[in-house]
């Protein structure tokens, strides 16, 4: 490719009915244009018109892939095979989303950019031993593909080269199916295919308990408006749900169905990850985004499928440790439709 690989830039992936704009900086989705019931395209992700705000860290993880370990690690500490590791503290007393310079704040290499009926783009990044405190060299690839008229697929892989290491990647797009500039998502309905969630302490670290959602504000087992009981969970949802009751297809579980009544847009998300962090943009406050739009609290929802938060320190959570010779594989399929 002729492009300067080390230069942060935005690439287009377009199949004629959907258009994805994605950057090699942080594998960041900056725009995704999706049709509504009348075929009108709207950009359904929060973001910025240029890369400067991303590079200047104005964005609270808008659109990016986070790693080496998504979410929070308690006090930035863990022990693996008898060795203690210390990570940067960047979220209260904890380490969040891979540290001060996680995978979202580096330039990935573009290894393939394909046009055609199922256009795609593949990014690669090699994290070094000790980077942000994590053990071992790790080769990571991420491929975004438009697999059908209105389906986006993301395949993430990571291969530890020389040491066992925790790996848990997440895609951190802020979704608003009415359009990025259309106010809150409190009228969106959500169905999360989870009968359990992981309660958290005052610093947002899971207590270790795996608790039924039944009878709590976390019960989205049938479709309900996000705004219905959000006032019962403090400033909003920012919790990990256990994906344990969705139907499966092609090895992926149904994670969530998100629906916007105004545009009739629906997003069905499928994944092979064990959990989903359901986050209602609680800390977004007056960020000036695309076209001068001002993004506010609850202006979007993040659907971050991943390993459970702090799993490296919680023996009863599914392990996120990957051994050399093994491969971490994480797939997400975003199916858009109208109903």
Short mmCIF file of N, CA, C and O in Angstrom, two decimals, residues 9 77 111 237:
data_model
loop_
_atom_site.label_atom_id
_atom_site.label_comp_id
_atom_site.label_asym_id
_atom_site.label_seq_id
_atom_site.Cartn_x
_atom_site.Cartn_y
_atom_site.Cartn_z
N UNK A 9 -4.35 7.86 10.12
CA UNK A 9 -5.25 8.30 9.06
C UNK A 9 -6.55 7.52 9.12
O UNK A 9 -6.66 6.56 9.89
N UNK A 77 -2.80 -4.53 39.85
CA UNK A 77 -1.88 -5.59 40.27
C UNK A 77 -2.43 -6.97 39.93
O UNK A 77 -3.64 -7.20 40.01
N UNK A 111 -2.41 -4.12 7.24
CA UNK A 111 -1.81 -5.24 6.49
C UNK A 111 -2.63 -5.63 5.27
O UNK A 111 -2.13 -6.28 4.37
N UNK A 237 -25.71 2.71 33.83
CA UNK A 237 -25.14 1.36 33.73
C UNK A 237 -23.67 1.42 33.34
O UNK A 237 -23.28 2.17 32.44
#
